[in-house]
mmCIF file with all atom_site columns, C-alpha atoms and ligand atoms in Angstrom:
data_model
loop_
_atom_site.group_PDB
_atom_site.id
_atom_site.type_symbol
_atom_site.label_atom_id
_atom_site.label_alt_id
_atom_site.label_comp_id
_atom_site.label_asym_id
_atom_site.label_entity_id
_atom_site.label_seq_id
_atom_site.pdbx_PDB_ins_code
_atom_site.Cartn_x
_atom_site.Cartn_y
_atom_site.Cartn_z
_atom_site.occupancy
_atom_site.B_iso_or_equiv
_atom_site.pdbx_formal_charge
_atom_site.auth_seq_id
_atom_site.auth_comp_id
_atom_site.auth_asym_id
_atom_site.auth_atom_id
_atom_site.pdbx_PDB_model_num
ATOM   1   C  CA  . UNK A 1 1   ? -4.658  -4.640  -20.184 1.00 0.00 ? 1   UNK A CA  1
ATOM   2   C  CA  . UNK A 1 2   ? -7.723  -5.960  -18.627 1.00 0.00 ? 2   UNK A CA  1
ATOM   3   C  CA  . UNK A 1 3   ? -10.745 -4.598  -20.249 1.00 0.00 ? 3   UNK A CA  1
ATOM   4   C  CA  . UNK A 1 4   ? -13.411 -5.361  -17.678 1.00 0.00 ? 4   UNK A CA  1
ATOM   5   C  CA  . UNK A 1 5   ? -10.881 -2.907  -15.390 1.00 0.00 ? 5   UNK A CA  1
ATOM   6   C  CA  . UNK A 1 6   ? -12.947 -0.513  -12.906 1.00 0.00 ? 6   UNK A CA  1
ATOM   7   C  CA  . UNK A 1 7   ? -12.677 3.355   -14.389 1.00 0.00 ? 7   UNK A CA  1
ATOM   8   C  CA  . UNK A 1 8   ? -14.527 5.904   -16.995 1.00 0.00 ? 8   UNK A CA  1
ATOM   9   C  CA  . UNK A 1 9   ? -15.435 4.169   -20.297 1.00 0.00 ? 9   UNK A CA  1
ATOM   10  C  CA  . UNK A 1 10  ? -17.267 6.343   -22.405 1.00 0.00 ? 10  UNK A CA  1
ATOM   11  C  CA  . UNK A 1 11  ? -17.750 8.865   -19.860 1.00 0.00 ? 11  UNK A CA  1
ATOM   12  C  CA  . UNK A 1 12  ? -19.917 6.561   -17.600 1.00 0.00 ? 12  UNK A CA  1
ATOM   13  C  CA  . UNK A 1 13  ? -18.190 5.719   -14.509 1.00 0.00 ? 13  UNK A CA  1
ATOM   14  C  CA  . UNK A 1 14  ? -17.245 1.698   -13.725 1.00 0.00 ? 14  UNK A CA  1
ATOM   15  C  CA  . UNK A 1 15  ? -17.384 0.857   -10.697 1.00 0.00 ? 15  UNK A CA  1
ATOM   16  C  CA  . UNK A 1 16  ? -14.877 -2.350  -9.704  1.00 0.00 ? 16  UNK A CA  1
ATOM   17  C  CA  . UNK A 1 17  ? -16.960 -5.794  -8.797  1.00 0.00 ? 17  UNK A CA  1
ATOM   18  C  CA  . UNK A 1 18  ? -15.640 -6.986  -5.622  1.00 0.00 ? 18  UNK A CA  1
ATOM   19  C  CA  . UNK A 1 19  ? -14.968 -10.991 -6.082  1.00 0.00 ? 19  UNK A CA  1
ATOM   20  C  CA  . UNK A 1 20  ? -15.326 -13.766 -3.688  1.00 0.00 ? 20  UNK A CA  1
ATOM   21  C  CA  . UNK A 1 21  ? -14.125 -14.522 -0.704  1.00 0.00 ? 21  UNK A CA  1
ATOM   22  C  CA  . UNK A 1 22  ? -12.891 -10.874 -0.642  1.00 0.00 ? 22  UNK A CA  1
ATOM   23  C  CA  . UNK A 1 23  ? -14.465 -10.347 2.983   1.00 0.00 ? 23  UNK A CA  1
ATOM   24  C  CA  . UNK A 1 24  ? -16.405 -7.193  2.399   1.00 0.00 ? 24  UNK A CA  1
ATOM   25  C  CA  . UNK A 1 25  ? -19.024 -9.405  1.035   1.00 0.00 ? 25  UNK A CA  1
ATOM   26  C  CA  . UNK A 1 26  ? -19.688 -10.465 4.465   1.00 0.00 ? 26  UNK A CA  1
ATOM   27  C  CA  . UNK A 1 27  ? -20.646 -6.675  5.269   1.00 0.00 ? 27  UNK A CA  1
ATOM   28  C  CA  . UNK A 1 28  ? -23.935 -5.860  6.687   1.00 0.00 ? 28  UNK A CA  1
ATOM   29  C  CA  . UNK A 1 29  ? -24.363 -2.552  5.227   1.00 0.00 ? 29  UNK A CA  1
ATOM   30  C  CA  . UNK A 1 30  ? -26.570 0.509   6.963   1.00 0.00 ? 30  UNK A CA  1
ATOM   31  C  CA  . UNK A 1 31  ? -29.843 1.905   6.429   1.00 0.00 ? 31  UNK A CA  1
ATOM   32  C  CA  . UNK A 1 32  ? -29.563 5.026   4.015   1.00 0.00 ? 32  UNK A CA  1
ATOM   33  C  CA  . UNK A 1 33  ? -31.150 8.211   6.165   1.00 0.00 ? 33  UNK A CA  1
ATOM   34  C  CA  . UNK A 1 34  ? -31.333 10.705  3.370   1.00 0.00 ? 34  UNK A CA  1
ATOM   35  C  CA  . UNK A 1 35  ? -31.574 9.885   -0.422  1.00 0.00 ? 35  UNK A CA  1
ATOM   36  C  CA  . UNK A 1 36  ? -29.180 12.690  -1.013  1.00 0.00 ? 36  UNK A CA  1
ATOM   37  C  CA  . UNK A 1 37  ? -26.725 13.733  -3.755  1.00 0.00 ? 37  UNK A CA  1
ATOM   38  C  CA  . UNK A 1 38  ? -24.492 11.093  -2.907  1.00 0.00 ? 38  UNK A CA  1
ATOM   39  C  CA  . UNK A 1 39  ? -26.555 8.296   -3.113  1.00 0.00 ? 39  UNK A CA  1
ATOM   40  C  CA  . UNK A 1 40  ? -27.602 9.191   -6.013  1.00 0.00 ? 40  UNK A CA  1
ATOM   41  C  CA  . UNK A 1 41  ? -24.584 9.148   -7.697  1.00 0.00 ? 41  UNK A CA  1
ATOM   42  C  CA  . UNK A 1 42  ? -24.102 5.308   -6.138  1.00 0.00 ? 42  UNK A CA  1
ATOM   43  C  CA  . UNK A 1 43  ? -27.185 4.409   -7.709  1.00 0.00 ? 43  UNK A CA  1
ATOM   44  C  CA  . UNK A 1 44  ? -25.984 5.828   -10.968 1.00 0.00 ? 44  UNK A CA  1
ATOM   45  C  CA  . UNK A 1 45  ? -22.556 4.426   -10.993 1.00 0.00 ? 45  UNK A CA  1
ATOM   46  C  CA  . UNK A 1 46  ? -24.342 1.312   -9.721  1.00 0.00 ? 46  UNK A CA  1
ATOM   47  C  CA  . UNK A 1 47  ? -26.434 1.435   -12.821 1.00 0.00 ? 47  UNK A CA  1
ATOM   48  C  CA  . UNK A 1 48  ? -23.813 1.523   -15.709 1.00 0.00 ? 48  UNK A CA  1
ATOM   49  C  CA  . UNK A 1 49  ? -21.900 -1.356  -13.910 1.00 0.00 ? 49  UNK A CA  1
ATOM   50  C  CA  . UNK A 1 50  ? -24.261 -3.645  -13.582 1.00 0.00 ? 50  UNK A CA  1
ATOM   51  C  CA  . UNK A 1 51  ? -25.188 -2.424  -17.313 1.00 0.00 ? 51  UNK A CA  1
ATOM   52  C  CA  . UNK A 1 52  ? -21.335 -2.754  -18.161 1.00 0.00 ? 52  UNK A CA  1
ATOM   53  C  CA  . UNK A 1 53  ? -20.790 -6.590  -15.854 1.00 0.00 ? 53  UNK A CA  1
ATOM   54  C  CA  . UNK A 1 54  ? -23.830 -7.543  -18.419 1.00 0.00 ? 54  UNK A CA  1
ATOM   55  C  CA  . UNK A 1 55  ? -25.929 -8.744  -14.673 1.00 0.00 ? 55  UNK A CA  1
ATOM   56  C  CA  . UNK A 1 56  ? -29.385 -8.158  -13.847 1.00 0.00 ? 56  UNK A CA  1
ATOM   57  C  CA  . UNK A 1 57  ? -29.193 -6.936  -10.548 1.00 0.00 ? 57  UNK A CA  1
ATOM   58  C  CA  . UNK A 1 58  ? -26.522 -5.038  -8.380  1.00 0.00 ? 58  UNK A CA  1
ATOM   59  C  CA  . UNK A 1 59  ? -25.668 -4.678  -5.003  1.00 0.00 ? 59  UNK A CA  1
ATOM   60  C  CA  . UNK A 1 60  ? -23.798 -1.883  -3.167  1.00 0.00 ? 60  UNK A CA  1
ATOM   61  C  CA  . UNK A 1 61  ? -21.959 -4.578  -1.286  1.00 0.00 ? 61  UNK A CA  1
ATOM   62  C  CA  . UNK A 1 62  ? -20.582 -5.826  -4.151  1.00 0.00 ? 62  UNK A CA  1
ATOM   63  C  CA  . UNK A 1 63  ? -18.833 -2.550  -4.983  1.00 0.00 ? 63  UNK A CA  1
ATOM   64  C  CA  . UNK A 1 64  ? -17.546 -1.582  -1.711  1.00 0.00 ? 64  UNK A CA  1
ATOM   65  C  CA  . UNK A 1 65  ? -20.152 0.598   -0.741  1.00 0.00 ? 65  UNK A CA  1
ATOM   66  C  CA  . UNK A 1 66  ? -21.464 -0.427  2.852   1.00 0.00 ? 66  UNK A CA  1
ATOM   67  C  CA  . UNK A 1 67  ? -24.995 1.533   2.114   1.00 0.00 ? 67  UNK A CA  1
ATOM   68  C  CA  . UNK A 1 68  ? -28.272 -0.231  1.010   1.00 0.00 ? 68  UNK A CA  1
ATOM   69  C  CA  . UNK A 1 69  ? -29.010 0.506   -2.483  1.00 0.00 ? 69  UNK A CA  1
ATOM   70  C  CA  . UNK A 1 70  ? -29.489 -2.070  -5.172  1.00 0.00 ? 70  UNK A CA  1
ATOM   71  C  CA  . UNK A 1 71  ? -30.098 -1.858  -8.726  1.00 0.00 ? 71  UNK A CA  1
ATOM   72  C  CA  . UNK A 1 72  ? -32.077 -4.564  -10.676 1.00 0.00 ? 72  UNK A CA  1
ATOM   73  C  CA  . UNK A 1 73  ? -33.073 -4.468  -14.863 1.00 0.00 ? 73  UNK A CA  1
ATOM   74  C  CA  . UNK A 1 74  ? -34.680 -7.820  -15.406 1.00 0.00 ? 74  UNK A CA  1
ATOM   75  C  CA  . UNK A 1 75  ? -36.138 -9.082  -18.494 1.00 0.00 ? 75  UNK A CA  1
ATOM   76  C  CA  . UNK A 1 76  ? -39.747 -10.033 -18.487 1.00 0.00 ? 76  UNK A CA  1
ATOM   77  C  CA  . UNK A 1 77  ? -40.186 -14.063 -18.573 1.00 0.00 ? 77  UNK A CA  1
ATOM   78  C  CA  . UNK A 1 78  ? -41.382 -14.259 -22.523 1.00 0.00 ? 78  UNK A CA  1
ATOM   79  C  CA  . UNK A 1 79  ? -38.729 -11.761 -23.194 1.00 0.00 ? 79  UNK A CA  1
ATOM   80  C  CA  . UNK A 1 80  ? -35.278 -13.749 -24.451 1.00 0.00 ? 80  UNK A CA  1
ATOM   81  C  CA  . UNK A 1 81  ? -32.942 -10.930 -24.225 1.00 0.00 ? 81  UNK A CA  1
ATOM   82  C  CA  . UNK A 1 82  ? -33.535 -7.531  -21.620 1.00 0.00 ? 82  UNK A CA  1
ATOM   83  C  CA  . UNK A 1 83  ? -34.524 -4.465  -23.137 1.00 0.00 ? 83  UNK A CA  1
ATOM   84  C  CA  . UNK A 1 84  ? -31.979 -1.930  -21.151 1.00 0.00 ? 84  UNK A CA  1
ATOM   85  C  CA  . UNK A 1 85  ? -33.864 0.091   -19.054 1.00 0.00 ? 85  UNK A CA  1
ATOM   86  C  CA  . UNK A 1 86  ? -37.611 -1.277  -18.665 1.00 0.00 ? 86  UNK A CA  1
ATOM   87  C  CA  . UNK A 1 87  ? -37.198 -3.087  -15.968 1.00 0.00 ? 87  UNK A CA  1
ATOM   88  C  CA  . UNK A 1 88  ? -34.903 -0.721  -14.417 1.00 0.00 ? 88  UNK A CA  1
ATOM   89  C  CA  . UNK A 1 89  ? -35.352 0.548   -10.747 1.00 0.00 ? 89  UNK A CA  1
ATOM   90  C  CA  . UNK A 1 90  ? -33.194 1.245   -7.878  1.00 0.00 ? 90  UNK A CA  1
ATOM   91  C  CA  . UNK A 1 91  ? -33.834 0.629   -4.325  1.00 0.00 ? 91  UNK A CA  1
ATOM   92  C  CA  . UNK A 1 92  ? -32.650 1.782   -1.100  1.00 0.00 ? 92  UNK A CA  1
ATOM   93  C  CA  . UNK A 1 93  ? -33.375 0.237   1.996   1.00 0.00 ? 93  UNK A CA  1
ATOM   94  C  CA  . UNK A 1 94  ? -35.465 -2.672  0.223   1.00 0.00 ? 94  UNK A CA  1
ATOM   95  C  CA  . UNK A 1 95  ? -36.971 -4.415  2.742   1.00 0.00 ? 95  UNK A CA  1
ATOM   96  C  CA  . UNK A 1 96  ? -38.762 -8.331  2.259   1.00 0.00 ? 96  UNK A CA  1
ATOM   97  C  CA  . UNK A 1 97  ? -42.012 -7.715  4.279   1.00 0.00 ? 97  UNK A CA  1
ATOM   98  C  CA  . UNK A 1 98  ? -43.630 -11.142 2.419   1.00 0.00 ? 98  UNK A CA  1
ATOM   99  C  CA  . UNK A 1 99  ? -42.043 -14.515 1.232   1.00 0.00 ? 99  UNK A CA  1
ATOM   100 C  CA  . UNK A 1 100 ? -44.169 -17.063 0.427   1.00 0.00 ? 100 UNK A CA  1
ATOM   101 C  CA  . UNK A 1 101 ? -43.843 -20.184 -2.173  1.00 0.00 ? 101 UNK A CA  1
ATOM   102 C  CA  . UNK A 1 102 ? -40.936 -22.395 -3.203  1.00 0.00 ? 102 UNK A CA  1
ATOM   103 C  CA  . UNK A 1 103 ? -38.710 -21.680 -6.151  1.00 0.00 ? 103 UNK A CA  1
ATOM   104 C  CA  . UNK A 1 104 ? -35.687 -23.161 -7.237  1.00 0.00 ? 104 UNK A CA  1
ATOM   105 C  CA  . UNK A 1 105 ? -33.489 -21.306 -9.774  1.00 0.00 ? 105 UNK A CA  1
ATOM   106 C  CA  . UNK A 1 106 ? -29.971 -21.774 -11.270 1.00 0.00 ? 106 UNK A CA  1
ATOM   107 C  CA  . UNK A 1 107 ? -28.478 -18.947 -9.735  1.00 0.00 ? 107 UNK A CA  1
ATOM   108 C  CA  . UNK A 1 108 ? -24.779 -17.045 -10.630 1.00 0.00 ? 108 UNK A CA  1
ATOM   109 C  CA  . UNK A 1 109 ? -23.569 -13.564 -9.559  1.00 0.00 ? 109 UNK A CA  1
ATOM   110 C  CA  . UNK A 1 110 ? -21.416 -11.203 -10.685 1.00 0.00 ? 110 UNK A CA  1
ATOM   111 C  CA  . UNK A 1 111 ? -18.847 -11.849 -7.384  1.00 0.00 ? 111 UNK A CA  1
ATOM   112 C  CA  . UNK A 1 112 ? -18.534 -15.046 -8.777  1.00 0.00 ? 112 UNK A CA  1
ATOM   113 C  CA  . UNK A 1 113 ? -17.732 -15.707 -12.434 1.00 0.00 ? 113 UNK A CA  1
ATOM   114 C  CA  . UNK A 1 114 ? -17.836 -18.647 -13.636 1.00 0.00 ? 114 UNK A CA  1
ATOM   115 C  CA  . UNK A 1 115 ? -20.152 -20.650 -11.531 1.00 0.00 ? 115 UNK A CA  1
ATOM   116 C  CA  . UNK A 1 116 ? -23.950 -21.593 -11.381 1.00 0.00 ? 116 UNK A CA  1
ATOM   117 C  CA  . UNK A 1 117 ? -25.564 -23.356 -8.364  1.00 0.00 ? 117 UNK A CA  1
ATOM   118 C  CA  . UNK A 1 118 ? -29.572 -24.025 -8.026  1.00 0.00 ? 118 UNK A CA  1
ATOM   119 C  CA  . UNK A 1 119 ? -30.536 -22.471 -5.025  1.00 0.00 ? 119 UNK A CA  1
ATOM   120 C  CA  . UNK A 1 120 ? -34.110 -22.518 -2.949  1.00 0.00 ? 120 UNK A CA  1
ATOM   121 C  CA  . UNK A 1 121 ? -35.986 -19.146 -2.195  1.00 0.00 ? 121 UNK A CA  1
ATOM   122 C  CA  . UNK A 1 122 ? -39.472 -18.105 -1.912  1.00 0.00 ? 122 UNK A CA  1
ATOM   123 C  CA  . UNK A 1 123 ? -41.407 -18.012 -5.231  1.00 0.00 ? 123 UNK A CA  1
ATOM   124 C  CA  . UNK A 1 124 ? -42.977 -14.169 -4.373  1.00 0.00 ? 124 UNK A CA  1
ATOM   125 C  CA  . UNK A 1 125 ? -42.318 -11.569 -2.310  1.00 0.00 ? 125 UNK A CA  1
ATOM   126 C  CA  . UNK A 1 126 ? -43.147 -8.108  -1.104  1.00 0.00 ? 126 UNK A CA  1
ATOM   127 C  CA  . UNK A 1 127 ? -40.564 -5.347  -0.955  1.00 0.00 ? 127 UNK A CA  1
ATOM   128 C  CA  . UNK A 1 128 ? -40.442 -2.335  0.828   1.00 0.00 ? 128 UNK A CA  1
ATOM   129 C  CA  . UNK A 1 129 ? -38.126 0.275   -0.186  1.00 0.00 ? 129 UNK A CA  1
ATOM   130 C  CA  . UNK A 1 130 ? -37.231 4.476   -0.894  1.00 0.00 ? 130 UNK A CA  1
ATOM   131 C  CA  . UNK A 1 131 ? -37.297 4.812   -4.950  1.00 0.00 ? 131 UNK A CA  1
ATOM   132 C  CA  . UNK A 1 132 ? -34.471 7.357   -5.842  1.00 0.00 ? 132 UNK A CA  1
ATOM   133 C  CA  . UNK A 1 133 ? -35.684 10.222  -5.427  1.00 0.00 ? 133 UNK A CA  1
ATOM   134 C  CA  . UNK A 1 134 ? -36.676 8.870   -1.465  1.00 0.00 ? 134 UNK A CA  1
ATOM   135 C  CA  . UNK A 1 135 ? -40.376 7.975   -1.877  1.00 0.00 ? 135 UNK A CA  1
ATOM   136 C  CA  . UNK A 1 136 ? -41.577 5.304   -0.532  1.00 0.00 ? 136 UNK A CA  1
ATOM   137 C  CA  . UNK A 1 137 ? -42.435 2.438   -2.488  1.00 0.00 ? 137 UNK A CA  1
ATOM   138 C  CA  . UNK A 1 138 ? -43.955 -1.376  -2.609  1.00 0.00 ? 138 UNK A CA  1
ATOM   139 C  CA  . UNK A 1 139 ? -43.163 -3.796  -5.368  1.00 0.00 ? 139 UNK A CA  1
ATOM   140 C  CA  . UNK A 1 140 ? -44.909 -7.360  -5.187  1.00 0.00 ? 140 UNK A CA  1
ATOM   141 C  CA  . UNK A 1 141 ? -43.139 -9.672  -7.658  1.00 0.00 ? 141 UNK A CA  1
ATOM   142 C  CA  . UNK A 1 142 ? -42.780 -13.041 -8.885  1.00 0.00 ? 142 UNK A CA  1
ATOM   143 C  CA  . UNK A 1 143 ? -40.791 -15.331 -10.831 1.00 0.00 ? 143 UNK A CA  1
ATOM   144 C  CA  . UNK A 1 144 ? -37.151 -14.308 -11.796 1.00 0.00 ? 144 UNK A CA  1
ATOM   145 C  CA  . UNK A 1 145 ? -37.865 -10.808 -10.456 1.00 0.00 ? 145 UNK A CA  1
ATOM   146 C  CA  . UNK A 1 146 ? -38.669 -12.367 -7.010  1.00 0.00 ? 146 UNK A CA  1
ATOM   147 C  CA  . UNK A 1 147 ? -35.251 -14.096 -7.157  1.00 0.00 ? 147 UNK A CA  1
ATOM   148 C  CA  . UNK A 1 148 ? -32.733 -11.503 -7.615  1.00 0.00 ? 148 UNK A CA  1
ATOM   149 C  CA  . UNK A 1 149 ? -34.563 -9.096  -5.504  1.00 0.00 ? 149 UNK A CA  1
ATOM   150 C  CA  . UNK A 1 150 ? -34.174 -12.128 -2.733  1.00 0.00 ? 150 UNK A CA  1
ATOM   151 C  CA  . UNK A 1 151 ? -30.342 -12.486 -3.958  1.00 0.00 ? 151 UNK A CA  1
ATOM   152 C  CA  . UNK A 1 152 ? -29.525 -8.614  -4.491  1.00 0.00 ? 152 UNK A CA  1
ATOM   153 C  CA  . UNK A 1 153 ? -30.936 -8.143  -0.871  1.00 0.00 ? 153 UNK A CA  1
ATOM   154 C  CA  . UNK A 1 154 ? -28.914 -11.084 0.727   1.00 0.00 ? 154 UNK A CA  1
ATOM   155 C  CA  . UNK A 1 155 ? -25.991 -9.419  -0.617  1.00 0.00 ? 155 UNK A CA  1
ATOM   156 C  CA  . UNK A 1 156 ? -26.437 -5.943  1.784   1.00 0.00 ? 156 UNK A CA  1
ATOM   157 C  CA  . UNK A 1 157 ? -26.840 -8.808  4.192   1.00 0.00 ? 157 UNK A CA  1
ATOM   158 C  CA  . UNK A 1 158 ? -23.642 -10.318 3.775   1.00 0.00 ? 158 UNK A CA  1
ATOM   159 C  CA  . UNK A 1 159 ? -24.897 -13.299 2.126   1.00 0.00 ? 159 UNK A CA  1
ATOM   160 C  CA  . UNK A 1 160 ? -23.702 -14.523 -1.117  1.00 0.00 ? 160 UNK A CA  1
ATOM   161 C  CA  . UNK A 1 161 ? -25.725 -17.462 -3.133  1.00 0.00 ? 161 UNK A CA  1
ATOM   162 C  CA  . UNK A 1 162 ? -23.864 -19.964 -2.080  1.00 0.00 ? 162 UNK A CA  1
ATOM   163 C  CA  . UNK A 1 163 ? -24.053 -19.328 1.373   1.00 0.00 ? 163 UNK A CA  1
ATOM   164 C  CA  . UNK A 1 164 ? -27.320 -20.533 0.591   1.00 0.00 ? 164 UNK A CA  1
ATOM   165 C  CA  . UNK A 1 165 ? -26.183 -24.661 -0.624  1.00 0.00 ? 165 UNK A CA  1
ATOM   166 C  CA  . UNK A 1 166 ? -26.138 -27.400 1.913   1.00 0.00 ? 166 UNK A CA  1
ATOM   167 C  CA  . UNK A 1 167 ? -22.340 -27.833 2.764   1.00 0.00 ? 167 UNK A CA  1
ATOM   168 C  CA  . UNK A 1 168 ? -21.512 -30.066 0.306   1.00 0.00 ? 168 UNK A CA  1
ATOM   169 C  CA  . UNK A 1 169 ? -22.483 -28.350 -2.646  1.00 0.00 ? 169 UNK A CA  1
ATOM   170 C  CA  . UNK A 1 170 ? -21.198 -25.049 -1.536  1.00 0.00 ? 170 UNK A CA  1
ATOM   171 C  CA  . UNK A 1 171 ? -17.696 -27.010 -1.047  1.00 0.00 ? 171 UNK A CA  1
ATOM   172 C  CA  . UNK A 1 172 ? -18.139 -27.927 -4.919  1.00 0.00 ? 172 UNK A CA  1
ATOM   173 C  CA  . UNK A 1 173 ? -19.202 -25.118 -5.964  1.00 0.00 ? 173 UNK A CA  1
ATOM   174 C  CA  . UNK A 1 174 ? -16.038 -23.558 -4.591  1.00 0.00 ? 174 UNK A CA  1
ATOM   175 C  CA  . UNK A 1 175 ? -13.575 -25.961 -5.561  1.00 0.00 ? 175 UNK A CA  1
ATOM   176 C  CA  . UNK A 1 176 ? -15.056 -24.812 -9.230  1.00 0.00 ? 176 UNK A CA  1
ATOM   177 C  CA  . UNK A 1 177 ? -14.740 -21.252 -8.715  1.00 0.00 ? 177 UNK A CA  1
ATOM   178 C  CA  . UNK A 1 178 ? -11.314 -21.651 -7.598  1.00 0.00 ? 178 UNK A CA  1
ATOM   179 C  CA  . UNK A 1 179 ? -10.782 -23.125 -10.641 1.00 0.00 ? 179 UNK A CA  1
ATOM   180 C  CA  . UNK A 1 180 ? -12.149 -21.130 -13.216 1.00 0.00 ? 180 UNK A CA  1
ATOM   181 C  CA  . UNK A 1 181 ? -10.382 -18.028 -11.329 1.00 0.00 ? 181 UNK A CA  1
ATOM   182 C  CA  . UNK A 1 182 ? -7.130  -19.413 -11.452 1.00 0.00 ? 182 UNK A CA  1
ATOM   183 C  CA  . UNK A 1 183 ? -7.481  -20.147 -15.410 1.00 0.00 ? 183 UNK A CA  1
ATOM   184 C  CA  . UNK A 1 184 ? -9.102  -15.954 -15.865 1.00 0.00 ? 184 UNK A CA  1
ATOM   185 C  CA  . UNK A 1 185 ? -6.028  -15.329 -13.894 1.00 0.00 ? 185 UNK A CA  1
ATOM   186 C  CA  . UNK A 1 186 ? -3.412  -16.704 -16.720 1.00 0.00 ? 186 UNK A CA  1
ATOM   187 C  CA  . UNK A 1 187 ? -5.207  -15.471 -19.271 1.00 0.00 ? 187 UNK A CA  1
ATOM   188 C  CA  . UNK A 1 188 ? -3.872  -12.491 -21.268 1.00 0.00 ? 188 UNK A CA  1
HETATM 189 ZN ZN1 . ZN  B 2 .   ? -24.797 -11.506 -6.560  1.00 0.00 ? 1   ZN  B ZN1 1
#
């Protein structure tokens, strides 16, 4: 019995990660047109996975869902562990309207345990988005906030992090991951 197993645990609904190189993380997914019912529900089921995965940010991509919504709780920078639900929001369509700076962070993601890889973005940015109940909405952010809404938004994109490395280093990475997946995989 796998534990981390897609399903209902405690009556919140799990949705299943999708793991690399499963190809629909190379899905561009489509511009929401109505913050309806339905998308609410994604962003809720969105919300107790990422919650459940123990990640700081969550995109639709990642769970099969080919609309743009993403989910982000991420801790403050003096803050050691999160404090579920401060930093919660949920975006659809988020948009990067500004990028400016350098930053270089040690990256991982939820479609791929096991590995780490420092990867280059812009230190802040601007995002446009629809909050969930459709309003329209700016965030500007820095720091590790600025990073996973970069990496969250690459993923309805059809960009993962490593897509990101210089060829080498993604080839590394992936001999890694291939490793560490195969070990998960005879463990019991
Ligand atoms: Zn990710």
């Amino acid at each position: 019995m796998n534990s981390k197993s897609p399903g209902i645990k405690d009556g919140r609904m799990i949705l299943e990660i999708i793991k690399y190189p499963d190809p629909f993380l190379k899905t561009l997914a489509a511009k929401v047109a109505t913050v309806d019912e339905s998308v609410k529900k994604l962003i809720d089921d969105m919300i107790e996975t990422m919650y459940y995965a123990r990640g700081i940010g969550l995109a639709s991509v990642q769970v099969g869902d080919s609309r743009r919504v993403i989910v982000l709780d991420v801790p403050d920078e003096d803050e050691k562990e999160r404090t579920k639900g401060k930093n919660l929001m949920a975006l659809v369509n988020p948009e990067i309207v500004l990028a400016e700076g350098e930053h270089i962070y040690e990256e991982g993601c939820l479609s791929l345990p096991g590995v780490t890889a420092d990867v280059e973005r812009a230190a802040r940015v601007m995002v446009r988005a629809l909050d969930r109940n459709g309003k329209p909405l700016e965030i500007e952010a820095e720091g590790l906030l600025a990073i996973a809404l970069q990496h969250e938004i690459d993923h309805l994109n059809g960009i993962v992090f490593i897509d990101r490395l210089s060829r080498l280093k993604r080839e590394l990475v992936k001999r890694k991951y291939k490793k560490s997946m195969e070990t998960e995989e005879r463990a019991i």
